[in-house]
Short mmCIF file of C-alpha atoms in Angstrom, two decimals:
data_model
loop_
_atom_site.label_atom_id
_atom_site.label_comp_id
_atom_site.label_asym_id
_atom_site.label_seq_id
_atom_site.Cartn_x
_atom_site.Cartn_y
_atom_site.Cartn_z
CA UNK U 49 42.69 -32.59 0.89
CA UNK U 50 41.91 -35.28 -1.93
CA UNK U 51 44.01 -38.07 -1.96
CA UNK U 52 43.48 -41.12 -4.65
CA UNK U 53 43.31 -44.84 -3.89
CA UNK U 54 42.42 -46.59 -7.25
CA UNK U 55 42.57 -45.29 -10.76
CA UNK U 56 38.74 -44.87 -11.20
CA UNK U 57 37.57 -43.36 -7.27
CA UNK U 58 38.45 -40.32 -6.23
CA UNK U 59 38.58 -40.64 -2.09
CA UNK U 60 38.98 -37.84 0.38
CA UNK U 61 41.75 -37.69 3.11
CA UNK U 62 39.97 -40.31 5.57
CA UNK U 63 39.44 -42.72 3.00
CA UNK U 64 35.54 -41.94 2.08
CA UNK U 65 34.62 -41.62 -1.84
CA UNK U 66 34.46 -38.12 -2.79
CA UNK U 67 30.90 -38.79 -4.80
CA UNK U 68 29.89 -40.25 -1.25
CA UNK U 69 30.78 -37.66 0.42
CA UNK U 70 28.99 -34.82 -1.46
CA UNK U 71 26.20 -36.88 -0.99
CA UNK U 72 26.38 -36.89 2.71
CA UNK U 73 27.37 -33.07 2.63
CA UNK U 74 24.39 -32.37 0.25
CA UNK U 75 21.61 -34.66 2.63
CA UNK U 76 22.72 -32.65 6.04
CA UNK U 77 22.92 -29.26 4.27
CA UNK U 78 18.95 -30.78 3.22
CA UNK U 79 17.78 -31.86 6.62
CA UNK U 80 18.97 -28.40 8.03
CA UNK U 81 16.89 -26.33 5.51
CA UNK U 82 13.61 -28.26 6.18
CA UNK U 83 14.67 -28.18 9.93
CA UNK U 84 14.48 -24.16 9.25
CA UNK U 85 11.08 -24.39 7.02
CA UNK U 86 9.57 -26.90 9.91
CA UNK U 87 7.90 -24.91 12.03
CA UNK U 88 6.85 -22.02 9.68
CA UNK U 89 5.20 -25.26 7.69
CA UNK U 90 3.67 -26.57 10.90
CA UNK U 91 2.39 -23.16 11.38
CA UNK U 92 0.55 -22.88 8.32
CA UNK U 93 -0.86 -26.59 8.13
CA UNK U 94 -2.44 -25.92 11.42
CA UNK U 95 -3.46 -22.55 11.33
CA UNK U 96 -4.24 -22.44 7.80
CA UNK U 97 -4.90 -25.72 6.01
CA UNK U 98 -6.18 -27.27 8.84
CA UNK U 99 -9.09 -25.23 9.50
CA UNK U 100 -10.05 -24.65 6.20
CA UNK U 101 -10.36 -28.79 5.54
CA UNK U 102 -12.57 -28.58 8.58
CA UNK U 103 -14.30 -26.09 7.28
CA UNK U 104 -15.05 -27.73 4.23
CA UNK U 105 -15.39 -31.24 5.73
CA UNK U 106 -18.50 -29.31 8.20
CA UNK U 107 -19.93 -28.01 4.64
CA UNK U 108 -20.86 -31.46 3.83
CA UNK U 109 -21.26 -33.30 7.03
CA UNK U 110 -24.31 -34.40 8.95
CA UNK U 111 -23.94 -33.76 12.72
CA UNK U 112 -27.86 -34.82 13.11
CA UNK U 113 -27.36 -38.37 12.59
CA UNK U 114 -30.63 -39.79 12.69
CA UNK U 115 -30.17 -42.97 11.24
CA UNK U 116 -29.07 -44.63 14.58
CA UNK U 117 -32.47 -43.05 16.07
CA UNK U 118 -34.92 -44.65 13.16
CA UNK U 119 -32.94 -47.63 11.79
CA UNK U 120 -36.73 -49.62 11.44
CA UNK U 121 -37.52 -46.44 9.69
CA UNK U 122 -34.54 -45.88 7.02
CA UNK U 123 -34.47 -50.03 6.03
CA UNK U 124 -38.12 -49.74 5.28
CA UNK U 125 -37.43 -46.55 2.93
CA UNK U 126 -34.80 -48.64 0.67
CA UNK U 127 -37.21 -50.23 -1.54
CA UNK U 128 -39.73 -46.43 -1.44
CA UNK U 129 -39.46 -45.47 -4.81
CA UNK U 130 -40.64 -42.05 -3.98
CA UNK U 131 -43.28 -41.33 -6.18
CA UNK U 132 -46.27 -41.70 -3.72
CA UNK U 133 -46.36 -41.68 0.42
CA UNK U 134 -44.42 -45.11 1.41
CA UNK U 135 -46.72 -48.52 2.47
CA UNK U 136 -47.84 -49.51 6.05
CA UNK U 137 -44.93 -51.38 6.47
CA UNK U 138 -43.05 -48.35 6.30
CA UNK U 139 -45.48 -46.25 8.91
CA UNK U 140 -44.99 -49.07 11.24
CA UNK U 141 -41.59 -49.39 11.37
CA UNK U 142 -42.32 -45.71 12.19
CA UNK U 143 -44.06 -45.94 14.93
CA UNK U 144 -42.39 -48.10 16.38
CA UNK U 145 -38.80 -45.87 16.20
CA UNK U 146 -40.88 -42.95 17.25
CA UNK U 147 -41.89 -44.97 20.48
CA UNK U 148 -38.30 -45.99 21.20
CA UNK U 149 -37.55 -42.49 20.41
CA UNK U 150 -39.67 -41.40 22.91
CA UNK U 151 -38.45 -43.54 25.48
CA UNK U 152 -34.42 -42.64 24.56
CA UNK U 153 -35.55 -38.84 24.95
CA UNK U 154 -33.88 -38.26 21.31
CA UNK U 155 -37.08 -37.43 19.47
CA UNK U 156 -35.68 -34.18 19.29
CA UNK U 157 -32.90 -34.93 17.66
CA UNK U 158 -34.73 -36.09 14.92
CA UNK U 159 -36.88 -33.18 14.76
CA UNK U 160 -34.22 -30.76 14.97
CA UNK U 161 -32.72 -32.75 11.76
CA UNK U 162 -35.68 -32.64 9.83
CA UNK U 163 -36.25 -28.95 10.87
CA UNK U 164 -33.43 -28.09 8.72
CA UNK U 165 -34.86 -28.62 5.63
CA UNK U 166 -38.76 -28.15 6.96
CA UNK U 167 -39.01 -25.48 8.38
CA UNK U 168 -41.43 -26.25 11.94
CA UNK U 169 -41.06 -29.57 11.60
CA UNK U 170 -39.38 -30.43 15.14
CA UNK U 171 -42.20 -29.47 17.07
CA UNK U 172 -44.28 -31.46 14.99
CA UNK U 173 -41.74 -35.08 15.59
CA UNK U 174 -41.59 -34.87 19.32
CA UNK U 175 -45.91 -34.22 19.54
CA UNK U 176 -46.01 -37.14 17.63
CA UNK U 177 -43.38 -39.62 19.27
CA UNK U 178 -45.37 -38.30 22.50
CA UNK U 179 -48.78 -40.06 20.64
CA UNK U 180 -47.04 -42.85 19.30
CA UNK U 181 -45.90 -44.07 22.36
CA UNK U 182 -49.96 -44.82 23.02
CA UNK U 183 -50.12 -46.84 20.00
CA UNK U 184 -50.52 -50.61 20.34
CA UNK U 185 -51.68 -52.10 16.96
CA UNK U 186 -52.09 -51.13 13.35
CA UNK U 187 -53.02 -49.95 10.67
CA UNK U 188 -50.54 -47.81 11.63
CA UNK U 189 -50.19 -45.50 8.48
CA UNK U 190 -53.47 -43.55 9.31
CA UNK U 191 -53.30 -43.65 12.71
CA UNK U 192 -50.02 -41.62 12.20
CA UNK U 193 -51.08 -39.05 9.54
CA UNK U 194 -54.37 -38.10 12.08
CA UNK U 195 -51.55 -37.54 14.37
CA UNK U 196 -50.51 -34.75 11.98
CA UNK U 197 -50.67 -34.21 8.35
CA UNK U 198 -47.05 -33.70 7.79
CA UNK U 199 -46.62 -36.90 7.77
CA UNK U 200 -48.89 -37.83 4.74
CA UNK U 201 -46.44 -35.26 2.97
CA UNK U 202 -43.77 -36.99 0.18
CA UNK U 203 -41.68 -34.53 1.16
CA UNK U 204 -41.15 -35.75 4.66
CA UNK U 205 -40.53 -38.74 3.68
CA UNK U 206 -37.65 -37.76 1.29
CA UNK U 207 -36.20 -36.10 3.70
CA UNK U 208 -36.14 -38.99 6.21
CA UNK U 209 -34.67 -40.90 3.12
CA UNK U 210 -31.54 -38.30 2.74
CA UNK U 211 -30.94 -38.09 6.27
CA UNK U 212 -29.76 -41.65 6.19
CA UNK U 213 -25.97 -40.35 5.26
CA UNK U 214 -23.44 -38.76 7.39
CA UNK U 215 -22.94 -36.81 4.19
CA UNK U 216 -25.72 -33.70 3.22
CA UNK U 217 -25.43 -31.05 0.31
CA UNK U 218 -28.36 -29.40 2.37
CA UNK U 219 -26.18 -27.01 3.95
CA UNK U 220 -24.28 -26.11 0.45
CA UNK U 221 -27.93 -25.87 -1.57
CA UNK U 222 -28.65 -23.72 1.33
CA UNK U 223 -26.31 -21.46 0.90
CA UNK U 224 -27.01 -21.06 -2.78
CA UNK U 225 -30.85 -20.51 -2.20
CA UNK U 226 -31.36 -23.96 -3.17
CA UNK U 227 -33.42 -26.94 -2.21
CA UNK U 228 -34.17 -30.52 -3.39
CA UNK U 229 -37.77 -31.64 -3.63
CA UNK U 230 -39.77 -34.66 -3.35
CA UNK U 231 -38.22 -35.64 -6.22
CA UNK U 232 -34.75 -35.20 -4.87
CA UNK U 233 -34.59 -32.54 -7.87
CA UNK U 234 -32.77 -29.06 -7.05
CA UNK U 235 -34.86 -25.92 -7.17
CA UNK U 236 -34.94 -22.30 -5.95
CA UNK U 237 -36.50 -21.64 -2.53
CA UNK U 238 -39.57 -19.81 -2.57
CA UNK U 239 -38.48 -16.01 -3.15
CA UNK U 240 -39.33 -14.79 0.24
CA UNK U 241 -36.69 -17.28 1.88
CA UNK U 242 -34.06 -16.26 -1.15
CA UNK U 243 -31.29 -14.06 0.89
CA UNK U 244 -28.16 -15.77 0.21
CA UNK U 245 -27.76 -15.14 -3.38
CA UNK U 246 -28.50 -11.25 -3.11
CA UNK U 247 -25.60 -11.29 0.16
CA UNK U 248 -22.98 -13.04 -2.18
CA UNK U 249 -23.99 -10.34 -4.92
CA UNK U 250 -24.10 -7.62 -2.39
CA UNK U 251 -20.57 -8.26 -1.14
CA UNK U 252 -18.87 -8.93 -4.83
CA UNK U 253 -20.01 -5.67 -5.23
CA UNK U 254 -18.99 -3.75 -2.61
CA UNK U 255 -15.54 -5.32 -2.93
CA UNK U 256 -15.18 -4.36 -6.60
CA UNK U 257 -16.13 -0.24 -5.26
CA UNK U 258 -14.18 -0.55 -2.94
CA UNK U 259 -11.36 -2.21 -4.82
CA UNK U 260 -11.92 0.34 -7.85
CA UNK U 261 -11.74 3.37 -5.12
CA UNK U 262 -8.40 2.53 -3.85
CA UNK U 263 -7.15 2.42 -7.10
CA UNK U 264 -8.45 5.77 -8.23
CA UNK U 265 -7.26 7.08 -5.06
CA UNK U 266 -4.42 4.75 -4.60
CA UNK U 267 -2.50 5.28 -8.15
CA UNK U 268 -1.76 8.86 -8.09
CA UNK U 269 -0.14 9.00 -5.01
CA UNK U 270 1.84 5.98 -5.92
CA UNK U 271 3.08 7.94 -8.53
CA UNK U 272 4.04 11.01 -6.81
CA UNK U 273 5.92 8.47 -3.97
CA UNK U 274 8.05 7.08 -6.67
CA UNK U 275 8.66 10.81 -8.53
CA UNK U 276 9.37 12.47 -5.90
CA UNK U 277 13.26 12.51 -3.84
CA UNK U 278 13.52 10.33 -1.56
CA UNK U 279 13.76 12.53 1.67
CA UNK U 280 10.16 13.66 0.67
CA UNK U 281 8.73 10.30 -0.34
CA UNK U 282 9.59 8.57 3.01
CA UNK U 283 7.96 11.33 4.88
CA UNK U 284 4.76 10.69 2.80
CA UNK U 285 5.31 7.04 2.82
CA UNK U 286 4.83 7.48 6.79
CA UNK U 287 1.56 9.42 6.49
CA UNK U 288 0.31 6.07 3.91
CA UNK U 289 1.54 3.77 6.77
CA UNK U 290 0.34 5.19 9.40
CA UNK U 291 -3.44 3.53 9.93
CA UNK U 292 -1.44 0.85 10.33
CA UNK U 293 -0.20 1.95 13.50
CA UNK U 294 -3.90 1.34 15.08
CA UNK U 295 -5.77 -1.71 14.57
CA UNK U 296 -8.80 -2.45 12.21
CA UNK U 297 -11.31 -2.14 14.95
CA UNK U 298 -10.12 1.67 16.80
CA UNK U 299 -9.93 3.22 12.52
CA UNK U 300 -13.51 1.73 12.12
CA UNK U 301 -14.48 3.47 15.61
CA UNK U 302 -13.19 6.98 14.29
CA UNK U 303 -15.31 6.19 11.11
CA UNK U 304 -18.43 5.54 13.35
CA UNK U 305 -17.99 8.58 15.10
CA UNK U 306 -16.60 10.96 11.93
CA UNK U 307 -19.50 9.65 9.60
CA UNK U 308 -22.67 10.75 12.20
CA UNK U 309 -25.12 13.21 11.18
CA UNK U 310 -23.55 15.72 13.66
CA UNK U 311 -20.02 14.36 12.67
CA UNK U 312 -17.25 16.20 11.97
CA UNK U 313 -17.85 15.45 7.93
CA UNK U 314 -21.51 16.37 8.04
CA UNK U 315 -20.64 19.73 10.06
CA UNK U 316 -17.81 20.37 7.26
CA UNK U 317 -20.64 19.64 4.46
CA UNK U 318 -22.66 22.25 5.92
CA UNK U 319 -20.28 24.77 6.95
CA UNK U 320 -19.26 24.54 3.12
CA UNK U 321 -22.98 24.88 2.12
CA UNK U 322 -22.97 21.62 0.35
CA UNK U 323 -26.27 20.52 2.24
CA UNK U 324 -28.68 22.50 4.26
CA UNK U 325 -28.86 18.93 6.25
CA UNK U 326 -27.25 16.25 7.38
CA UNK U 327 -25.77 13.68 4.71
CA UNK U 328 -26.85 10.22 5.66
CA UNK U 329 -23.48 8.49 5.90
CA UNK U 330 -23.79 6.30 8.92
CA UNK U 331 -25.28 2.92 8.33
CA UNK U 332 -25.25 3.41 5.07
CA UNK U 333 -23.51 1.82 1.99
CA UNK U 334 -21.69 5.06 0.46
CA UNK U 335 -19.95 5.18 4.63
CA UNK U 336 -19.18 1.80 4.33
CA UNK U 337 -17.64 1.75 1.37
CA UNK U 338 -15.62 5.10 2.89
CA UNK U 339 -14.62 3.43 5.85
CA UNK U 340 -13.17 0.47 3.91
CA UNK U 341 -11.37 2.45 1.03
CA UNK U 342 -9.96 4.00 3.78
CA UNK U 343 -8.27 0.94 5.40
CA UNK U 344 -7.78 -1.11 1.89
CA UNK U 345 -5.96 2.07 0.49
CA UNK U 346 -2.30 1.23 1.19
CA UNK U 347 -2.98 -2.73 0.14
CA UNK U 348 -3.59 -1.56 -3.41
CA UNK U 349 -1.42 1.33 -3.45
CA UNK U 350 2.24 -0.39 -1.83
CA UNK U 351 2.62 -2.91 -4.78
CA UNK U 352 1.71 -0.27 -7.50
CA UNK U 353 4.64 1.89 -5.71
CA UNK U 354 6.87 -0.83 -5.58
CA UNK U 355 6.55 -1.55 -8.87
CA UNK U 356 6.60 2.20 -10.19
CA UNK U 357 10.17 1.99 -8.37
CA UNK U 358 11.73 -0.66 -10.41
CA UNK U 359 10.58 1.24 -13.93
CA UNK U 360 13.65 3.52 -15.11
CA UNK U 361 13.10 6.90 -16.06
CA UNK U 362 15.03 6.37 -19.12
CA UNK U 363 11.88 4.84 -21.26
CA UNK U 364 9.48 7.74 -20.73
CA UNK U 365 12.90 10.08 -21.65
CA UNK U 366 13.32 7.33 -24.73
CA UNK U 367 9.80 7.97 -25.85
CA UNK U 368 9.56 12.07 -25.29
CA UNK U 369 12.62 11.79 -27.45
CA UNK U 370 11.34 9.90 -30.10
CA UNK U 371 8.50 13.01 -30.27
CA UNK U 372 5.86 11.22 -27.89
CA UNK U 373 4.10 13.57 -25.66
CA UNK U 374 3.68 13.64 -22.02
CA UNK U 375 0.35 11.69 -21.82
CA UNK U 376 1.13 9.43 -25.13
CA UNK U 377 4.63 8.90 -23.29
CA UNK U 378 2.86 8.14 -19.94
CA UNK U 379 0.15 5.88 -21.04
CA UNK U 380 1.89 3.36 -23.93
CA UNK U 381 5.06 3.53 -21.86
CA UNK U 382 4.64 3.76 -18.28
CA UNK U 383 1.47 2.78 -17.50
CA UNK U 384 1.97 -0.86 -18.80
CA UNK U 385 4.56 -1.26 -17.05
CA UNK U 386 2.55 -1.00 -13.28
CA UNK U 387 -0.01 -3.46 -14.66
CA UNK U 388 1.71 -6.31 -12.63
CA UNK U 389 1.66 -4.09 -9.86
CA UNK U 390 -1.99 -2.56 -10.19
CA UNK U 391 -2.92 -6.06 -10.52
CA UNK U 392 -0.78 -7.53 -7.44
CA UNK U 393 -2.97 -4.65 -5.38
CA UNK U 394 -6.21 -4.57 -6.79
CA UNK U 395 -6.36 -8.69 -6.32
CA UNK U 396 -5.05 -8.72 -2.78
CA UNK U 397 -7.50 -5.45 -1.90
CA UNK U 398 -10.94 -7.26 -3.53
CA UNK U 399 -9.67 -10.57 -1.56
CA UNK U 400 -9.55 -9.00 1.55
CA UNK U 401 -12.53 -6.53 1.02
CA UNK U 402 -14.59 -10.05 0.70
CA UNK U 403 -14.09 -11.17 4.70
CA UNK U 404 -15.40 -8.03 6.33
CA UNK U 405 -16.84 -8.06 9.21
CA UNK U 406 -16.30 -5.16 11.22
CA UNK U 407 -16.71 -2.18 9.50
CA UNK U 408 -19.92 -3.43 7.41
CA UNK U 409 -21.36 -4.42 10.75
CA UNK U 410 -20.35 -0.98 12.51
CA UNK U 411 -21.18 1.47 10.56
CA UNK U 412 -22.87 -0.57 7.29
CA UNK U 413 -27.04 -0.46 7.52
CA UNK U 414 -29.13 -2.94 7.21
CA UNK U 415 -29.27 -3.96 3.78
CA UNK U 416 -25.15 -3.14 3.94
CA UNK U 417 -24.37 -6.46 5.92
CA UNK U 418 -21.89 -8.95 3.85
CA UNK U 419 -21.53 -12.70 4.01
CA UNK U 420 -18.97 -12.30 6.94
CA UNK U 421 -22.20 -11.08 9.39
CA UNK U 422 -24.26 -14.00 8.08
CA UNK U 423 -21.14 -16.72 8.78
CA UNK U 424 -20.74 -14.84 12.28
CA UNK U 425 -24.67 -14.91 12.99
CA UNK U 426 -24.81 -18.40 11.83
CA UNK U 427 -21.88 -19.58 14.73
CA UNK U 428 -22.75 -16.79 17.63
CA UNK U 429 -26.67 -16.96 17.39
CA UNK U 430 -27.94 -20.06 15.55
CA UNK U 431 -24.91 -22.24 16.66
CA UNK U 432 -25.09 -23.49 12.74
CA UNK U 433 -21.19 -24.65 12.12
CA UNK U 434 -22.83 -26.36 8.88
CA UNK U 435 -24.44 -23.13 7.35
CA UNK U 436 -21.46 -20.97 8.36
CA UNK U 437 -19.21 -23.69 6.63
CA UNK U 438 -20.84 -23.59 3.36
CA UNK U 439 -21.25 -19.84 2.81
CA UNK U 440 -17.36 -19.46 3.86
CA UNK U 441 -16.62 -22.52 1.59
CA UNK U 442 -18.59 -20.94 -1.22
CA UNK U 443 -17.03 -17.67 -0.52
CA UNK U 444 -13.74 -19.24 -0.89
CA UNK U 445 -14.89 -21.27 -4.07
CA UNK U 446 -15.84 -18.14 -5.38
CA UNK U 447 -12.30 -16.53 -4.73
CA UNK U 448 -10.30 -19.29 -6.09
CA UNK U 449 -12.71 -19.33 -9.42
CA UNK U 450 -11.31 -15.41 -9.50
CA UNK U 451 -7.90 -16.03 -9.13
CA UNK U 452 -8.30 -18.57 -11.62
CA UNK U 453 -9.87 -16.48 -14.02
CA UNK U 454 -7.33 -13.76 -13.16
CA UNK U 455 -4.63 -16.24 -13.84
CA UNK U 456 -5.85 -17.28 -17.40
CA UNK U 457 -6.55 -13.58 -18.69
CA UNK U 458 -3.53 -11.80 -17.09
CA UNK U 459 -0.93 -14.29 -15.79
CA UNK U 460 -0.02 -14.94 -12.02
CA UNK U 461 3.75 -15.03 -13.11
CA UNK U 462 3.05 -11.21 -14.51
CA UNK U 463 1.70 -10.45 -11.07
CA UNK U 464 4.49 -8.09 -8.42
CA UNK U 465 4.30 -6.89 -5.34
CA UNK U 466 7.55 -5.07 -5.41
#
């Protein structure tokens, strides 16, 4: 009930301003919808955003901090302007951290820093902390390099230089196959210790097989789902869903054991007189890439059926009327139409195809294994958080780059998943 107090203000029954009371209406209606988004946001800030800023902040962050551990060191390196081996002054202020190294028991910590970017290094720092700790006057700088030549190297030196940050793009380079020299210049690591970039290339390609299989595979039973009635379609629809019903790790199992030489497919190949023996599928790439079609297929082939179910039957009639024939009517009227949703699946499959781990690492080879193994080797064996950081930043740098691309040549607002 409205009642009216003045000419101009509309009040309500108990005397409040009806514009004022909308207002108050309008905030709680507010507060109760973000009281309902709340914890689904909370969720997702913590178990998404959250660990992929600290996954990007350990991409770029020195855990080795060995500035605290050769202060004398790093102020005498300020003025080096790096194109020779630095002065005495600078080789005593060494030896005289390495001694108080010694005596703190973190020589190693300074090795192990250093070892990151030269490779031996470490044991090489705490045998000569051990010797510097005899040393009582100079000249210290040969004294030092007899102790061993690494340390008449420039590139030791610039590397003690760079370690003076909490900040490093070593593990990022790294991860790229890359490497700064004396010079603080990038270049390519020495092709025997290039493995990154041939992993990243490795994986981008099995994605896009895989991703190009489930479409092939994918589309034409998306299109029989939608044709046929619908007390047919939901009892194929089951037999689409139903990996789903097992996890990811029991349908790469039944690949393991389905794909051995005396597997059930081999013993079909030869019963069928395809081979006289055995197909190499297991640890291999062309059972790998079987194994994940296999799971990826209804990813790609739900949002190409949802899509096919929304397109009326009445255009392709239109067109066959107009004199088009079946495949003319097919292809510049129907087909077009499940772009958004080819596109919806093939993105989310390739996306998803990129994080494997299991199934490369079950029944992939050798030369099969995709960035996922190297990030998992990198936390489980080397205890590397920095290296496993980068190539899973760079992975996702890499994805985002995609969808951008994707976005500027297709159109994320053409993009459906049902």
């Amino acid at each position: 009930m409205v009642a009216t107090t003045a000419p101009d203000i509309v009040r309500t029954a108990d005397g409040v301003p009806l514009k004022q009371k909308l207002q108050r209406v309008e905030r709680s209606r507010q507060l109760k919808a973000v009281g309902l988004v709340m914890p689904l946001l909370l969720f997702i800030i913590l178990s998404f955003a959250l660990p992929i800023l600290t996954m990007l902040k350990n991409a770029i962050d020195d855990p080795e901090d060995i500035s605290q551990v050769l202060p004398a060191t790093m102020q005498a390196l300020q003025s080096w302007n790096g194109q020779d081996i630095p002065d005495e002054a600078a080789f005593a202020a060494l030896a005289a951290d390495l001694k108080q190294a010694q005596k703190d028991k973190t020589a190693a910590l300074v090795g192990k820093r250093l070892n990151y970017e030269i490779s031996g290094i470490r044991s090489k720092v705490i045998a000569s902390a051990r010797k510097a700790e005899k040393l009582e006057a100079g000249p210290y700088k040969d004294a030092i390099i007899a102790m061993d030549p690494v340390w008449g190297e420039r590139d030791t030196w610039a590397t003690i230089k760079r370690a003076d940050s909490p900040w490093t793009s070593f593990y990022l380079l790294a991860a790229l196959d890359m490497q700064r020299d004396a010079d603080n210049s990038l270049e390519s690591v020495p092709a025997e210790r290039s493995i990154y970039k041939t992993v990243f290339v490795r994986t981008f390609w099995i994605a896009f097989q895989v991703t190009l299989a489930t479409l092939i595979l994918g589309f034409p039973v998306a299109y029989l789902l939608a044709k046929l009635p619908t007390r047919y379609s939901n009892l194929l629809m089951i037999f689409v869903l139903l990996p789903f019903w097992t996890s990811l790790l029991v349908r790469t199992t039944a690949w393991f054991v389905l794909l051995q030489d005396n597997g059930l497919i081999n013993e079909m190949i030869q019963l069928l007189h395809l081979s006289s023996e055995p197909v190499r599928l297991i640890f291999s790439r062309l059972g790998t890439i079987i194994a994940m079609t296999h799971i990826q297929l209804p990813f790609t082939l739900l949002p190409i059926y949802s899509v096919m179910k929304t397109i009326s039957p009445s255009h392709v009639r239109a067109a066959r009327s107009l004199g088009a024939g079946p495949f003319y009517a097919f292809w510049r009227v129907y087909f077009p139409q499940t772009v958004p949703g080819i596109a919806a699946g093939c993105l989310l499959t390739f996306i998803l195809c990129l994080g494997y781990y299991i199934t490369p690492a079950l029944v992939g080879g050798a030369t099969d294994q995709m960035v996922s193994n190297l990030v998992a080797t990198a936390i489980n064996q080397e205890n590397n958080w920095g290296k496993a950081s980068a190539l899973g930043g760079i992975l996702l740098a890499a994805t985002l780059i995609l969808y951008s691309v994707y976005n500027r040549l297709v159109g994320v607002d053409k993009m459906k998943f049902g």
